[in-house]
CSV table of C-alpha atoms in Angstrom, one decimal:
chain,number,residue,atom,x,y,z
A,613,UNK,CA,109.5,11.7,174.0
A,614,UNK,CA,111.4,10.0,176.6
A,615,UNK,CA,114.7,11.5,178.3
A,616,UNK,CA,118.0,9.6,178.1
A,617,UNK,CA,119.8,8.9,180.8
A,618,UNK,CA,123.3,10.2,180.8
A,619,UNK,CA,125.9,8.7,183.4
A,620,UNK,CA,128.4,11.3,183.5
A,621,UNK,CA,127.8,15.1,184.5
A,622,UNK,CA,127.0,17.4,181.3
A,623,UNK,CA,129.1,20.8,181.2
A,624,UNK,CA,127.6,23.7,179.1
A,625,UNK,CA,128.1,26.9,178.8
A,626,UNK,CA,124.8,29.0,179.8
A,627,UNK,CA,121.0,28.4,180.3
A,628,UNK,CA,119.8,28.2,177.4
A,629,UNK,CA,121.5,24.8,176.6
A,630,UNK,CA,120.8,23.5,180.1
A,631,UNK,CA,117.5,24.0,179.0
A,632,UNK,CA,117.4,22.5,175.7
A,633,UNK,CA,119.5,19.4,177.2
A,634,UNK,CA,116.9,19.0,179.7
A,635,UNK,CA,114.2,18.6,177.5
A,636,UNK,CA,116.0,15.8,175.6
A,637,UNK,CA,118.3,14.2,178.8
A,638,UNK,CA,118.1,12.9,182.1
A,639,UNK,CA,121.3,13.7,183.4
A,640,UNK,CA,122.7,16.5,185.7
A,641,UNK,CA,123.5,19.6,183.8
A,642,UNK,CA,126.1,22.2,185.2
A,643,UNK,CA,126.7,25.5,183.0
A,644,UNK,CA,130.4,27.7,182.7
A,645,UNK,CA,128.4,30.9,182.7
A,646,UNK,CA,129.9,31.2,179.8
A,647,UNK,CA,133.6,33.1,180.1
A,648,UNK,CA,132.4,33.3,183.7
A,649,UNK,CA,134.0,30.2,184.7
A,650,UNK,CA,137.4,32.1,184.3
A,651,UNK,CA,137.0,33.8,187.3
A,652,UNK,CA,134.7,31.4,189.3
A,653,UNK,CA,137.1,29.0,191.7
A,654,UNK,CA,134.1,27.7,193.4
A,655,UNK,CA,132.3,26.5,190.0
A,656,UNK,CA,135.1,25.1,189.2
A,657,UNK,CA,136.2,23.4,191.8
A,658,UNK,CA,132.5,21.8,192.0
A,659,UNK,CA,133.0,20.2,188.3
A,660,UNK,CA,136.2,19.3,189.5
A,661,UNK,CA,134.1,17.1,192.4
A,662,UNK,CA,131.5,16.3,190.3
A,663,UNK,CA,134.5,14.9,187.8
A,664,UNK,CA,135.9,13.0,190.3
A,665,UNK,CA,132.3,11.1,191.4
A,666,UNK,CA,130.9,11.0,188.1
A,667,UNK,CA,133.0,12.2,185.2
A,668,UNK,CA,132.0,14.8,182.7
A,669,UNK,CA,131.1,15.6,179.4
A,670,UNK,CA,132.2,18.7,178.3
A,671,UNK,CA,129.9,20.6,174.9
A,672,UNK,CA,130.3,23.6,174.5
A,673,UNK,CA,128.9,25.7,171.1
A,674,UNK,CA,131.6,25.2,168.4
A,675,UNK,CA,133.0,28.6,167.7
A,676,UNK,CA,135.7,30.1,168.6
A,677,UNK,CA,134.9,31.1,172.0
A,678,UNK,CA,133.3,27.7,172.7
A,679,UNK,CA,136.4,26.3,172.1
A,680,UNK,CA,138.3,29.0,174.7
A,681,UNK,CA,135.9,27.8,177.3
A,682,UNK,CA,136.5,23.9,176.6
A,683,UNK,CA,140.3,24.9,176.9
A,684,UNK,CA,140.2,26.0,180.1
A,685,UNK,CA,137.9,23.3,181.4
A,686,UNK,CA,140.5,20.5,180.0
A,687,UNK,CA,143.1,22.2,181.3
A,688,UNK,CA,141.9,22.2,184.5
A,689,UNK,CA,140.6,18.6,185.1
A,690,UNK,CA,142.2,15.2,185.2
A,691,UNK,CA,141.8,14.5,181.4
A,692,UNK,CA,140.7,10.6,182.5
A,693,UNK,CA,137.4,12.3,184.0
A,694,UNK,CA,136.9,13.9,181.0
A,695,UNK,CA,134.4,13.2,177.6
A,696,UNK,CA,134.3,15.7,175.7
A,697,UNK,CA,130.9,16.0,173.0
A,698,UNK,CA,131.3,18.5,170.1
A,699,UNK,CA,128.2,19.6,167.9
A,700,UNK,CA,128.7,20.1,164.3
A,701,UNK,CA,129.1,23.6,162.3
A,702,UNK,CA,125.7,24.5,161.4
A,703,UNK,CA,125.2,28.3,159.7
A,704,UNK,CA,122.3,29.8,161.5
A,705,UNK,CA,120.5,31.6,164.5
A,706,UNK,CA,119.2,30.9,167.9
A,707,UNK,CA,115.0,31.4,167.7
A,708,UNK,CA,115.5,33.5,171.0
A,709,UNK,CA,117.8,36.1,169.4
A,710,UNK,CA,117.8,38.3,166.5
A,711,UNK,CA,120.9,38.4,164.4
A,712,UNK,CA,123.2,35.3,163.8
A,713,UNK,CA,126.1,34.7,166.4
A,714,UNK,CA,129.7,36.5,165.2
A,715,UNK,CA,130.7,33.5,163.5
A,716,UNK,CA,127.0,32.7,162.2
A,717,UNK,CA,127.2,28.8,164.1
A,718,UNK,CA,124.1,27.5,165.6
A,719,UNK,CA,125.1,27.2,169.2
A,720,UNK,CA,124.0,24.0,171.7
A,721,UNK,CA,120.6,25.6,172.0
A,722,UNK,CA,119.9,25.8,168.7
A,723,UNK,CA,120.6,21.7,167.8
A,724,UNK,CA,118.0,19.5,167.4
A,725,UNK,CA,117.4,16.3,169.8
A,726,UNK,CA,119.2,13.7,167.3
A,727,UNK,CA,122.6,16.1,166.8
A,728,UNK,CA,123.0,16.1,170.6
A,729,UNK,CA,122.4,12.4,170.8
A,730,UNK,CA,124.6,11.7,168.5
A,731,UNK,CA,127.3,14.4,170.2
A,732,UNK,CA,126.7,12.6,173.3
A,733,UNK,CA,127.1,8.6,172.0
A,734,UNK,CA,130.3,10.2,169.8
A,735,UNK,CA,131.8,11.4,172.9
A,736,UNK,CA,131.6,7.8,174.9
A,737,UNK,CA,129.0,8.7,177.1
A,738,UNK,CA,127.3,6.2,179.2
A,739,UNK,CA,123.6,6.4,177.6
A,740,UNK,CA,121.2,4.8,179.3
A,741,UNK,CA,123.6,2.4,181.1
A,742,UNK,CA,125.8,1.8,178.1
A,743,UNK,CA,129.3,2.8,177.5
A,744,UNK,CA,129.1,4.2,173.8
A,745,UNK,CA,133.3,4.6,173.6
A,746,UNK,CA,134.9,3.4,170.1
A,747,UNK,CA,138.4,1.2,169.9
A,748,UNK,CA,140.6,3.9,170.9
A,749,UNK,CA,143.4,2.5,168.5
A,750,UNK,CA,144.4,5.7,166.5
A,751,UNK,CA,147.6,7.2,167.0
A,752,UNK,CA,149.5,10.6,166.5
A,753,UNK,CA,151.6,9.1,163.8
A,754,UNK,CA,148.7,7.8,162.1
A,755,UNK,CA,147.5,11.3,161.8
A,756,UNK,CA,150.9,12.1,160.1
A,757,UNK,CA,151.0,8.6,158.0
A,758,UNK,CA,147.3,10.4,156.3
A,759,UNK,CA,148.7,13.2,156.6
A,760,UNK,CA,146.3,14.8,158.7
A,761,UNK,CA,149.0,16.2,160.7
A,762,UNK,CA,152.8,17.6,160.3
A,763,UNK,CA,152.8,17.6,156.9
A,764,UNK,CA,152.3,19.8,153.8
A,765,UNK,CA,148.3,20.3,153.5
A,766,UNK,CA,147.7,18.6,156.8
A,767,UNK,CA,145.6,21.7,157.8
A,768,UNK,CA,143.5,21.4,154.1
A,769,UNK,CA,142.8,17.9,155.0
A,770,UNK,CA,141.8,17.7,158.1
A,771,UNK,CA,139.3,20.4,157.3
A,772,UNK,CA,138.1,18.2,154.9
A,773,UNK,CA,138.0,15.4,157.5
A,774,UNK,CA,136.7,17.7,159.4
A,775,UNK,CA,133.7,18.7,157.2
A,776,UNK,CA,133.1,14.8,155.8
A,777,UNK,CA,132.8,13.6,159.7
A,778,UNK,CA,130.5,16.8,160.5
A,779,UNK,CA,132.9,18.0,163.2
A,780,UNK,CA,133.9,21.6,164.5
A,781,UNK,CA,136.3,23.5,162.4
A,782,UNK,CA,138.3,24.2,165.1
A,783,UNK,CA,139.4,20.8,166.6
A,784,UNK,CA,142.8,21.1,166.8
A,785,UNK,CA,144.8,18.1,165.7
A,786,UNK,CA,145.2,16.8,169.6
A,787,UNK,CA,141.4,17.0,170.2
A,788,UNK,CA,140.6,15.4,166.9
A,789,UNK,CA,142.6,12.4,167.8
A,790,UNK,CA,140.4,12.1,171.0
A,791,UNK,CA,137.6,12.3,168.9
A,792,UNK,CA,138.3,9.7,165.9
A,793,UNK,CA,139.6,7.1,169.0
A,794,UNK,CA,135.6,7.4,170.1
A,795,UNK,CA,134.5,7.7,166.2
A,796,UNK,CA,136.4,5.8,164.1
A,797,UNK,CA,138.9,2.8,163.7
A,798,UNK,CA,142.2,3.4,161.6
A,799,UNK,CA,140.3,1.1,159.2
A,800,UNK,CA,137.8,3.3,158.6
A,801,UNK,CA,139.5,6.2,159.0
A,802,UNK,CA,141.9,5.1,156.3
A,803,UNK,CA,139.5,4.4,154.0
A,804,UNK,CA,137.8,8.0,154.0
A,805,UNK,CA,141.3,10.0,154.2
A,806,UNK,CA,141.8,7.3,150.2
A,807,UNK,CA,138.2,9.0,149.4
A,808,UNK,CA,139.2,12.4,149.7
């Protein structure tokens, strides 16, 4: 099959999704070493140049400490430079290993090529030379007018959300708004928070 093109720089956590993005992208791939980036200046500092000339797109496996790792990556780059692509909460194992992961979440490696397209366009990657970013018209107090957010049951719902839309349980209510901005319109997102 032919490799996509990506635009921006990918940001992973270890080798074994560098090497399943590589079968399935064209793009350059840089990993965290996992919690290694913590204490890794020089790593960081080179996505921080790599941000700057390129931009990145940050997916990292969506447990817990996937989401510890993203953390510190947003927290330390100019949040314009920054896509970030989340993978979906699959139960499972990696082939490679032999008992599930602590949480029991297929990680990066273990997604098939069409869930890490579709985490890539979702993220408003440029693919192949096109921009694949949604409206971006979704604010913080439509998240509370739902009542996704600041409100009694937000957390209930936005789980639901969560699990309709095939998104991480842990997005926390900031990182799901820069999700449903790349997703969704407030049309649409109206209409599934009425379904539910």
């Amino acid at each position: 099959m032919e490799k996509i093109k990506v635009s921006e720089v990918l940001v992973v956590e270890g080798r074994y999704d560098l090497n399943t993005l590589k079968q399935v992208f064209d793009a350059t791939i840089v990993t965290t070493e996992g919690f290694g980036i913590f204490n890794d200046s020089e790593k960081l500092d080179l996505i921080r140049r790599l941000a700057q000339k390129r931009g990145v797109v940050i997916l990292t496996d969506s447990d817990g400490a996937g989401f510890v790792i993203r953390s510190k990556l947003k927290s330390s780059l100019d949040p314009a430079l920054v896509k970030h692509a989340y993978i979906p909460d699959v139960a499972g194992k990696e082939r490679r290993k032999r008992t599930r992961s602590k949480e029991g979440k297929l990680g990066v490696e273990g997604m098939d090529r069409e869930v890490l397209i579709q985490a890539l366009r979702r993220s408003g990657a440029t693919l192949d030379g096109e921009s694949t970013a949604g409206a971006g018209d979704i604010t913080k107090a439509d998240l509370y007018a739902l009542g996704l957010s600041g409100r009694p049951g937000s957390a209930e719902k936005r789980q639901e959300l969560l699990r309709r839309m095939d998104l991480p349980e842990h997005l926390s209510p900031n990182a799901l708004l820069d999700v449903l901005n790349i997703l969704t319109t407030r049309e649409a997102l109206e209409a599934l928070c009425q379904s539910m």
